[in-house]
Amino acid sequence: MYIYLFILAALFYAVCACLPSKKRMAISIGTLIGWLLHGGALWADAVTSNSLRMGFAIMLSGTLWISVAAYWLENRNFTLDGLRILVLPCAAVSVLLPMVFPGSVIELNGRSILFPWHIAIAMLAYSTLTIAAFHAILMALQESKLHTRLNVQKTGLFAMAIDRLPALLTMEKLLFRLIGFGFFLLTLTVLSGVIFSEELFGQAFKWEHKTIFTMLSWLLFGILLAGRKWRGWRGKTALSFTLTGFATLLLAYVGSRFVLEVVLHRGLA
């Protein structure tokens, strides 16, 4: 049954991504319906009373699910059509991935009650920083247009969406608000993983690719926030740090799990 929910959610996302920006109410309602279908399908597929299905596809799908919610809420305060055209197609693809790559089942019996909370906080951190990365891409395009002064008002849906974005300074404030919240959640994820490693994962803390990439991403976002506060970093420096930090974080779990599950055909450890 949940397979049909995945397909319907993908269709709603795809249609809403293609609607013209003047259909604001239809986009809002359609996105909300797709989000509810997406969440229901994820819950039915991944969660039972005694086990949790995990894998790169489910993690990516869950991340985009929360990212869609963040876009939907932000769009109620600001016109973020460019974000819609970036986020919703990615969400439509991510919805379908668990059908192809189901991941592995983790038994929750005998595990700490902290384990699902650790996963939930990690996904919130991933999602917030995913939206920040999309936001940074929009800012880079917006800044490029201002510098080159190209007349792209009638060259397509995406170009018009860029024109409708808030002022660059407003976009920058939103970006750092997202990064600050995402960094806080990522800090909680790192601390819970380090302090409760044996209780969460059944093994003492050890340095591995996932840990190294997560810590590197945390360091990059921390340096960016410190540079913003003490040195006034902005513009290309902020965008570069954001996208590099996001790419590193993506490698930490989704990238490594993709290699293990799809390339090496190994189950979830």
PDB file of C-alpha atoms in Angstrom:
ATOM      1  CA  MET A   1       0.000   0.000   0.000  1.00  0.00           C
ATOM      2  CA  TYR A   2       2.766   2.455   0.898  1.00  0.00           C
ATOM      3  CA  ILE A   3       4.262   2.016  -2.594  1.00  0.00           C
ATOM      4  CA  TYR A   4       1.268   3.845  -4.042  1.00  0.00           C
ATOM      5  CA  LEU A   5       1.755   6.596  -1.460  1.00  0.00           C
ATOM      6  CA  PHE A   6       5.353   7.032  -2.628  1.00  0.00           C
ATOM      7  CA  ILE A   7       4.221   7.295  -6.255  1.00  0.00           C
ATOM      8  CA  LEU A   8       1.402   9.735  -5.471  1.00  0.00           C
ATOM      9  CA  ALA A   9       3.731  11.910  -3.389  1.00  0.00           C
ATOM     10  CA  ALA A  10       6.241  12.032  -6.251  1.00  0.00           C
ATOM     11  CA  LEU A  11       3.493  13.069  -8.666  1.00  0.00           C
ATOM     12  CA  PHE A  12       2.279  15.861  -6.386  1.00  0.00           C
ATOM     13  CA  TYR A  13       5.830  17.150  -5.946  1.00  0.00           C
ATOM     14  CA  ALA A  14       6.524  17.025  -9.679  1.00  0.00           C
ATOM     15  CA  VAL A  15       3.299  18.834 -10.600  1.00  0.00           C
ATOM     16  CA  CYS A  16       3.849  21.530  -7.959  1.00  0.00           C
ATOM     17  CA  ALA A  17       7.400  22.051  -9.211  1.00  0.00           C
ATOM     18  CA  CYS A  18       6.081  22.754 -12.709  1.00  0.00           C
ATOM     19  CA  LEU A  19       3.164  25.034 -11.820  1.00  0.00           C
ATOM     20  CA  PRO A  20       3.613  28.757 -12.563  1.00  0.00           C
ATOM     21  CA  SER A  21       4.327  30.914  -9.521  1.00  0.00           C
ATOM     22  CA  LYS A  22       0.974  32.722  -9.799  1.00  0.00           C
ATOM     23  CA  LYS A  23      -0.726  29.467  -8.736  1.00  0.00           C
ATOM     24  CA  ARG A  24       0.511  30.099  -5.209  1.00  0.00           C
ATOM     25  CA  MET A  25      -2.449  28.541  -3.380  1.00  0.00           C
ATOM     26  CA  ALA A  26      -2.455  25.425  -5.594  1.00  0.00           C
ATOM     27  CA  ILE A  27       1.280  25.019  -5.082  1.00  0.00           C
ATOM     28  CA  SER A  28       0.929  25.351  -1.314  1.00  0.00           C
ATOM     29  CA  ILE A  29      -1.928  22.851  -1.045  1.00  0.00           C
ATOM     30  CA  GLY A  30      -0.392  20.396  -3.509  1.00  0.00           C
ATOM     31  CA  THR A  31       2.973  20.494  -1.756  1.00  0.00           C
ATOM     32  CA  LEU A  32       1.297  19.899   1.608  1.00  0.00           C
ATOM     33  CA  ILE A  33      -0.615  16.892   0.244  1.00  0.00           C
ATOM     34  CA  GLY A  34       2.543  15.465  -1.309  1.00  0.00           C
ATOM     35  CA  TRP A  35       4.398  15.999   1.971  1.00  0.00           C
ATOM     36  CA  LEU A  36       1.717  14.187   3.982  1.00  0.00           C
ATOM     37  CA  LEU A  37       1.702  11.269   1.520  1.00  0.00           C
ATOM     38  CA  HIS A  38       5.497  11.160   1.593  1.00  0.00           C
ATOM     39  CA  GLY A  39       5.592  11.116   5.396  1.00  0.00           C
ATOM     40  CA  GLY A  40       2.904   8.436   5.639  1.00  0.00           C
ATOM     41  CA  ALA A  41       4.758   6.230   3.170  1.00  0.00           C
ATOM     42  CA  LEU A  42       8.076   6.659   4.988  1.00  0.00           C
ATOM     43  CA  TRP A  43       6.494   5.791   8.329  1.00  0.00           C
ATOM     44  CA  ALA A  44       4.747   2.705   6.929  1.00  0.00           C
ATOM     45  CA  ASP A  45       7.907   1.527   5.182  1.00  0.00           C
ATOM     46  CA  ALA A  46      10.593   2.289   7.741  1.00  0.00           C
ATOM     47  CA  VAL A  47       9.053   2.132  11.211  1.00  0.00           C
ATOM     48  CA  THR A  48       7.563  -0.750  13.173  1.00  0.00           C
ATOM     49  CA  SER A  49       7.233  -1.284  16.911  1.00  0.00           C
ATOM     50  CA  ASN A  50      10.443  -3.335  17.196  1.00  0.00           C
ATOM     51  CA  SER A  51      12.552  -2.435  14.184  1.00  0.00           C
ATOM     52  CA  LEU A  52      13.691   0.407  11.960  1.00  0.00           C
ATOM     53  CA  ARG A  53      14.552   0.181   8.272  1.00  0.00           C
ATOM     54  CA  MET A  54      17.608   2.254   7.443  1.00  0.00           C
ATOM     55  CA  GLY A  55      19.694   2.870   4.358  1.00  0.00           C
ATOM     56  CA  PHE A  56      20.986   5.652   2.159  1.00  0.00           C
ATOM     57  CA  ALA A  57      17.714   5.898   0.170  1.00  0.00           C
ATOM     58  CA  ILE A  58      15.463   6.125   3.226  1.00  0.00           C
ATOM     59  CA  MET A  59      17.816   8.603   4.889  1.00  0.00           C
ATOM     60  CA  LEU A  60      17.884  10.767   1.753  1.00  0.00           C
ATOM     61  CA  SER A  61      14.113  10.519   1.357  1.00  0.00           C
ATOM     62  CA  GLY A  62      13.564  11.477   4.991  1.00  0.00           C
ATOM     63  CA  THR A  63      15.974  14.378   4.647  1.00  0.00           C
ATOM     64  CA  LEU A  64      14.114  15.760   1.631  1.00  0.00           C
ATOM     65  CA  TRP A  65      10.786  15.206   3.414  1.00  0.00           C
ATOM     66  CA  ILE A  66      11.864  17.529   6.228  1.00  0.00           C
ATOM     67  CA  SER A  67      13.424  19.902   3.685  1.00  0.00           C
ATOM     68  CA  VAL A  68      10.076  20.209   1.883  1.00  0.00           C
ATOM     69  CA  ALA A  69       8.460  21.131   5.206  1.00  0.00           C
ATOM     70  CA  ALA A  70      11.131  23.792   5.781  1.00  0.00           C
ATOM     71  CA  TYR A  71      10.562  25.204   2.271  1.00  0.00           C
ATOM     72  CA  TRP A  72       6.771  25.199   2.750  1.00  0.00           C
ATOM     73  CA  LEU A  73       7.012  27.084   6.051  1.00  0.00           C
ATOM     74  CA  GLU A  74       9.577  29.614   4.787  1.00  0.00           C
ATOM     75  CA  ASN A  75       7.553  30.213   1.628  1.00  0.00           C
ATOM     76  CA  ARG A  76       4.655  31.442   3.726  1.00  0.00           C
ATOM     77  CA  ASN A  77       6.808  34.384   4.859  1.00  0.00           C
ATOM     78  CA  PHE A  78       8.915  34.959   1.730  1.00  0.00           C
ATOM     79  CA  THR A  79       8.459  34.284  -1.977  1.00  0.00           C
ATOM     80  CA  LEU A  80      10.911  31.432  -2.596  1.00  0.00           C
ATOM     81  CA  ASP A  81       9.877  30.072  -5.982  1.00  0.00           C
ATOM     82  CA  GLY A  82      13.496  29.362  -6.858  1.00  0.00           C
ATOM     83  CA  LEU A  83      13.744  27.125  -3.819  1.00  0.00           C
ATOM     84  CA  ARG A  84      10.576  25.314  -4.872  1.00  0.00           C
ATOM     85  CA  ILE A  85      12.004  24.564  -8.309  1.00  0.00           C
ATOM     86  CA  LEU A  86      15.152  23.143  -6.720  1.00  0.00           C
ATOM     87  CA  VAL A  87      13.671  21.255  -3.765  1.00  0.00           C
ATOM     88  CA  LEU A  88      10.508  19.655  -5.146  1.00  0.00           C
ATOM     89  CA  PRO A  89      12.075  17.812  -8.124  1.00  0.00           C
ATOM     90  CA  CYS A  90      14.778  16.445  -5.804  1.00  0.00           C
ATOM     91  CA  ALA A  91      12.074  15.415  -3.340  1.00  0.00           C
ATOM     92  CA  ALA A  92      10.102  13.716  -6.132  1.00  0.00           C
ATOM     93  CA  VAL A  93      13.127  11.572  -7.008  1.00  0.00           C
ATOM     94  CA  SER A  94      14.007  10.850  -3.383  1.00  0.00           C
ATOM     95  CA  VAL A  95      10.461   9.646  -2.665  1.00  0.00           C
ATOM     96  CA  LEU A  96      10.909   6.787  -5.116  1.00  0.00           C
ATOM     97  CA  LEU A  97      14.414   5.714  -4.063  1.00  0.00           C
ATOM     98  CA  PRO A  98      13.356   3.466  -1.109  1.00  0.00           C
ATOM     99  CA  MET A  99      11.339   1.364  -3.576  1.00  0.00           C
ATOM    100  CA  VAL A 100      14.545   0.581  -5.466  1.00  0.00           C
ATOM    101  CA  PHE A 101      17.032   0.544  -2.573  1.00  0.00           C
ATOM    102  CA  PRO A 102      15.150  -0.674   0.536  1.00  0.00           C
ATOM    103  CA  GLY A 103      18.138  -0.696   2.884  1.00  0.00           C
ATOM    104  CA  SER A 104      18.398  -2.998   5.905  1.00  0.00           C
ATOM    105  CA  VAL A 105      16.307  -3.616   9.001  1.00  0.00           C
ATOM    106  CA  ILE A 106      17.727  -2.706  12.421  1.00  0.00           C
ATOM    107  CA  GLU A 107      16.188  -4.458  15.413  1.00  0.00           C
ATOM    108  CA  LEU A 108      15.393  -2.025  18.219  1.00  0.00           C
ATOM    109  CA  ASN A 109      15.075  -4.686  20.914  1.00  0.00           C
ATOM    110  CA  GLY A 110      17.938  -4.291  23.363  1.00  0.00           C
ATOM    111  CA  ARG A 111      18.924  -0.871  22.022  1.00  0.00           C
ATOM    112  CA  SER A 112      18.831   2.307  24.035  1.00  0.00           C
ATOM    113  CA  ILE A 113      15.829   4.611  23.833  1.00  0.00           C
ATOM    114  CA  LEU A 114      18.414   7.203  22.748  1.00  0.00           C
ATOM    115  CA  PHE A 115      18.917   5.466  19.387  1.00  0.00           C
ATOM    116  CA  PRO A 116      15.754   6.689  17.569  1.00  0.00           C
ATOM    117  CA  TRP A 117      16.303  10.166  19.037  1.00  0.00           C
ATOM    118  CA  HIS A 118      19.847  10.189  17.684  1.00  0.00           C
ATOM    119  CA  ILE A 119      18.543   9.229  14.229  1.00  0.00           C
ATOM    120  CA  ALA A 120      15.778  11.856  14.370  1.00  0.00           C
ATOM    121  CA  ILE A 121      18.154  14.672  15.391  1.00  0.00           C
ATOM    122  CA  ALA A 122      20.651  13.622  12.718  1.00  0.00           C
ATOM    123  CA  MET A 123      17.941  13.745  10.047  1.00  0.00           C
ATOM    124  CA  LEU A 124      16.817  17.168  11.231  1.00  0.00           C
ATOM    125  CA  ALA A 125      20.412  18.389  11.011  1.00  0.00           C
ATOM    126  CA  TYR A 126      20.841  16.902   7.525  1.00  0.00           C
ATOM    127  CA  SER A 127      17.560  18.432   6.380  1.00  0.00           C
ATOM    128  CA  THR A 128      18.233  21.920   7.723  1.00  0.00           C
ATOM    129  CA  LEU A 129      21.677  21.995   6.121  1.00  0.00           C
ATOM    130  CA  THR A 130      20.249  20.579   2.870  1.00  0.00           C
ATOM    131  CA  ILE A 131      17.864  23.530   2.674  1.00  0.00           C
ATOM    132  CA  ALA A 132      20.817  25.809   3.480  1.00  0.00           C
ATOM    133  CA  ALA A 133      22.728  24.299   0.534  1.00  0.00           C
ATOM    134  CA  PHE A 134      19.784  24.845  -1.840  1.00  0.00           C
ATOM    135  CA  HIS A 135      19.521  28.367  -0.459  1.00  0.00           C
ATOM    136  CA  ALA A 136      23.228  28.974  -1.117  1.00  0.00           C
ATOM    137  CA  ILE A 137      22.839  27.831  -4.737  1.00  0.00           C
ATOM    138  CA  LEU A 138      19.989  30.298  -5.219  1.00  0.00           C
ATOM    139  CA  MET A 139      22.076  33.081  -3.704  1.00  0.00           C
ATOM    140  CA  ALA A 140      24.981  32.267  -6.024  1.00  0.00           C
ATOM    141  CA  LEU A 141      22.669  32.474  -9.043  1.00  0.00           C
ATOM    142  CA  GLN A 142      21.073  35.643  -7.739  1.00  0.00           C
ATOM    143  CA  GLU A 143      24.460  37.277  -7.139  1.00  0.00           C
ATOM    144  CA  SER A 144      25.733  36.192 -10.549  1.00  0.00           C
ATOM    145  CA  LYS A 145      22.735  37.806 -12.214  1.00  0.00           C
ATOM    146  CA  LEU A 146      23.315  41.075 -10.343  1.00  0.00           C
ATOM    147  CA  HIS A 147      26.974  41.166 -11.379  1.00  0.00           C
ATOM    148  CA  THR A 148      26.489  40.239 -15.024  1.00  0.00           C
ATOM    149  CA  ARG A 149      23.309  42.294 -15.464  1.00  0.00           C
ATOM    150  CA  LEU A 150      21.859  39.785 -17.906  1.00  0.00           C
ATOM    151  CA  ASN A 151      18.261  40.268 -18.907  1.00  0.00           C
ATOM    152  CA  VAL A 152      16.803  36.832 -18.149  1.00  0.00           C
ATOM    153  CA  GLN A 153      13.320  37.834 -17.122  1.00  0.00           C
ATOM    154  CA  LYS A 154      11.650  35.916 -19.923  1.00  0.00           C
ATOM    155  CA  THR A 155      13.985  32.994 -20.479  1.00  0.00           C
ATOM    156  CA  GLY A 156      12.086  30.423 -18.460  1.00  0.00           C
ATOM    157  CA  LEU A 157      10.370  29.444 -15.245  1.00  0.00           C
ATOM    158  CA  PHE A 158      13.564  29.204 -13.220  1.00  0.00           C
ATOM    159  CA  ALA A 159      14.883  32.587 -14.373  1.00  0.00           C
ATOM    160  CA  MET A 160      11.606  34.242 -13.416  1.00  0.00           C
ATOM    161  CA  ALA A 161      11.722  32.473 -10.049  1.00  0.00           C
ATOM    162  CA  ILE A 162      15.183  33.966  -9.429  1.00  0.00           C
ATOM    163  CA  ASP A 163      13.740  37.410 -10.166  1.00  0.00           C
ATOM    164  CA  ARG A 164      11.063  36.905  -7.513  1.00  0.00           C
ATOM    165  CA  LEU A 165      13.502  36.059  -4.704  1.00  0.00           C
ATOM    166  CA  PRO A 166      13.824  38.440  -1.742  1.00  0.00           C
ATOM    167  CA  ALA A 167      16.718  40.900  -1.686  1.00  0.00           C
ATOM    168  CA  LEU A 168      20.170  39.332  -1.428  1.00  0.00           C
ATOM    169  CA  LEU A 169      20.695  40.669   2.114  1.00  0.00           C
ATOM    170  CA  THR A 170      17.425  39.063   3.213  1.00  0.00           C
ATOM    171  CA  MET A 171      18.460  35.793   1.583  1.00  0.00           C
ATOM    172  CA  GLU A 172      21.781  35.991   3.433  1.00  0.00           C
ATOM    173  CA  LYS A 173      20.027  36.457   6.788  1.00  0.00           C
ATOM    174  CA  LEU A 174      17.844  33.429   6.054  1.00  0.00           C
ATOM    175  CA  LEU A 175      20.911  31.400   5.076  1.00  0.00           C
ATOM    176  CA  PHE A 176      22.751  32.054   8.321  1.00  0.00           C
ATOM    177  CA  ARG A 177      19.607  31.403  10.334  1.00  0.00           C
ATOM    178  CA  LEU A 178      19.388  27.986   8.697  1.00  0.00           C
ATOM    179  CA  ILE A 179      23.083  27.288   9.161  1.00  0.00           C
ATOM    180  CA  GLY A 180      22.975  28.306  12.822  1.00  0.00           C
ATOM    181  CA  PHE A 181      20.060  25.981  13.571  1.00  0.00           C
ATOM    182  CA  GLY A 182      21.563  23.172  11.488  1.00  0.00           C
ATOM    183  CA  PHE A 183      24.914  23.537  13.264  1.00  0.00           C
ATOM    184  CA  PHE A 184      23.189  23.297  16.650  1.00  0.00           C
ATOM    185  CA  LEU A 185      21.430  20.068  15.590  1.00  0.00           C
ATOM    186  CA  LEU A 186      24.630  18.689  14.075  1.00  0.00           C
ATOM    187  CA  THR A 187      26.444  19.433  17.347  1.00  0.00           C
ATOM    188  CA  LEU A 188      23.804  17.421  19.232  1.00  0.00           C
ATOM    189  CA  THR A 189      24.226  14.599  16.717  1.00  0.00           C
ATOM    190  CA  VAL A 190      27.998  14.548  17.122  1.00  0.00           C
ATOM    191  CA  LEU A 191      27.857  14.743  20.927  1.00  0.00           C
ATOM    192  CA  SER A 192      25.257  11.972  21.225  1.00  0.00           C
ATOM    193  CA  GLY A 193      27.274   9.790  18.850  1.00  0.00           C
ATOM    194  CA  VAL A 194      30.516  10.323  20.772  1.00  0.00           C
ATOM    195  CA  ILE A 195      29.175  10.129  24.323  1.00  0.00           C
ATOM    196  CA  PHE A 196      26.645   7.344  23.848  1.00  0.00           C
ATOM    197  CA  SER A 197      28.400   5.431  21.061  1.00  0.00           C
ATOM    198  CA  GLU A 198      28.489   2.075  22.827  1.00  0.00           C
ATOM    199  CA  GLU A 199      24.901   2.375  24.037  1.00  0.00           C
ATOM    200  CA  LEU A 200      23.630   3.573  20.645  1.00  0.00           C
ATOM    201  CA  PHE A 201      25.563   1.345  18.276  1.00  0.00           C
ATOM    202  CA  GLY A 202      26.777  -1.493  20.487  1.00  0.00           C
ATOM    203  CA  GLN A 203      30.438  -0.565  20.050  1.00  0.00           C
ATOM    204  CA  ALA A 204      32.915   1.883  21.524  1.00  0.00           C
ATOM    205  CA  PHE A 205      33.488   5.129  19.662  1.00  0.00           C
ATOM    206  CA  LYS A 206      35.917   4.746  16.802  1.00  0.00           C
ATOM    207  CA  TRP A 207      37.200   6.924  13.993  1.00  0.00           C
ATOM    208  CA  GLU A 208      35.780   5.761  10.663  1.00  0.00           C
ATOM    209  CA  HIS A 209      34.849   7.452   7.385  1.00  0.00           C
ATOM    210  CA  LYS A 210      31.363   8.395   8.597  1.00  0.00           C
ATOM    211  CA  THR A 211      32.707   9.949  11.791  1.00  0.00           C
ATOM    212  CA  ILE A 212      35.545  11.770  10.030  1.00  0.00           C
ATOM    213  CA  PHE A 213      33.277  13.305   7.366  1.00  0.00           C
ATOM    214  CA  THR A 214      30.703  14.335   9.980  1.00  0.00           C
ATOM    215  CA  MET A 215      33.330  15.969  12.175  1.00  0.00           C
ATOM    216  CA  LEU A 216      34.885  17.716   9.164  1.00  0.00           C
ATOM    217  CA  SER A 217      31.481  19.070   8.137  1.00  0.00           C
ATOM    218  CA  TRP A 218      30.811  20.226  11.708  1.00  0.00           C
ATOM    219  CA  LEU A 219      34.192  21.987  11.731  1.00  0.00           C
ATOM    220  CA  LEU A 220      33.525  23.751   8.413  1.00  0.00           C
ATOM    221  CA  PHE A 221      30.134  25.070   9.531  1.00  0.00           C
ATOM    222  CA  GLY A 222      31.614  26.093  12.890  1.00  0.00           C
ATOM    223  CA  ILE A 223      34.410  28.032  11.180  1.00  0.00           C
ATOM    224  CA  LEU A 224      31.851  29.707   8.910  1.00  0.00           C
ATOM    225  CA  LEU A 225      29.693  30.852  11.835  1.00  0.00           C
ATOM    226  CA  ALA A 226      32.761  32.066  13.747  1.00  0.00           C
ATOM    227  CA  GLY A 227      34.020  33.894  10.646  1.00  0.00           C
ATOM    228  CA  ARG A 228      30.605  35.474  10.183  1.00  0.00           C
ATOM    229  CA  LYS A 229      30.548  36.709  13.789  1.00  0.00           C
ATOM    230  CA  TRP A 230      34.134  37.874  14.179  1.00  0.00           C
ATOM    231  CA  ARG A 231      35.230  38.699  10.619  1.00  0.00           C
ATOM    232  CA  GLY A 232      31.925  39.519   8.929  1.00  0.00           C
ATOM    233  CA  TRP A 233      32.246  36.775   6.314  1.00  0.00           C
ATOM    234  CA  ARG A 234      29.605  36.880   3.603  1.00  0.00           C
ATOM    235  CA  GLY A 235      29.148  36.511  -0.138  1.00  0.00           C
ATOM    236  CA  LYS A 236      31.278  33.969  -1.954  1.00  0.00           C
ATOM    237  CA  THR A 237      33.154  32.940   1.185  1.00  0.00           C
ATOM    238  CA  ALA A 238      29.930  32.033   2.982  1.00  0.00           C
ATOM    239  CA  LEU A 239      28.550  30.223  -0.070  1.00  0.00           C
ATOM    240  CA  SER A 240      31.756  28.231  -0.557  1.00  0.00           C
ATOM    241  CA  PHE A 241      31.843  27.116   3.083  1.00  0.00           C
ATOM    242  CA  THR A 242      28.146  26.200   3.000  1.00  0.00           C
ATOM    243  CA  LEU A 243      28.348  24.050  -0.118  1.00  0.00           C
ATOM    244  CA  THR A 244      31.630  22.409   0.937  1.00  0.00           C
ATOM    245  CA  GLY A 245      30.245  21.643   4.394  1.00  0.00           C
ATOM    246  CA  PHE A 246      27.067  20.202   2.905  1.00  0.00           C
ATOM    247  CA  ALA A 247      28.953  18.047   0.404  1.00  0.00           C
ATOM    248  CA  THR A 248      31.126  16.693   3.220  1.00  0.00           C
ATOM    249  CA  LEU A 249      28.072  15.949   5.356  1.00  0.00           C
ATOM    250  CA  LEU A 250      26.407  14.194   2.433  1.00  0.00           C
ATOM    251  CA  LEU A 251      29.430  11.914   2.133  1.00  0.00           C
ATOM    252  CA  ALA A 252      29.294  11.146   5.855  1.00  0.00           C
ATOM    253  CA  TYR A 253      26.223   8.913   5.712  1.00  0.00           C
ATOM    254  CA  VAL A 254      24.377   8.969   2.391  1.00  0.00           C
ATOM    255  CA  GLY A 255      27.520   8.669   0.273  1.00  0.00           C
ATOM    256  CA  SER A 256      29.141   5.978   2.402  1.00  0.00           C
ATOM    257  CA  ARG A 257      25.902   3.979   2.672  1.00  0.00           C
ATOM    258  CA  PHE A 258      25.431   4.213  -1.114  1.00  0.00           C
ATOM    259  CA  VAL A 259      28.860   2.688  -1.671  1.00  0.00           C
ATOM    260  CA  LEU A 260      28.269  -0.066   0.890  1.00  0.00           C
ATOM    261  CA  GLU A 261      24.718  -0.954  -0.196  1.00  0.00           C
ATOM    262  CA  VAL A 262      24.800  -0.433  -3.960  1.00  0.00           C
ATOM    263  CA  VAL A 263      28.442  -0.776  -4.969  1.00  0.00           C
ATOM    264  CA  LEU A 264      29.681  -3.334  -2.431  1.00  0.00           C
ATOM    265  CA  HIS A 265      26.275  -4.966  -1.727  1.00  0.00           C
ATOM    266  CA  ARG A 266      26.797  -5.000   2.019  1.00  0.00           C
ATOM    267  CA  GLY A 267      24.026  -4.724   4.576  1.00  0.00           C
ATOM    268  CA  LEU A 268      23.724  -2.077   7.241  1.00  0.00           C
ATOM    269  CA  ALA A 269      26.253  -2.536   9.998  1.00  0.00           C
TER     270      ALA A 269
END
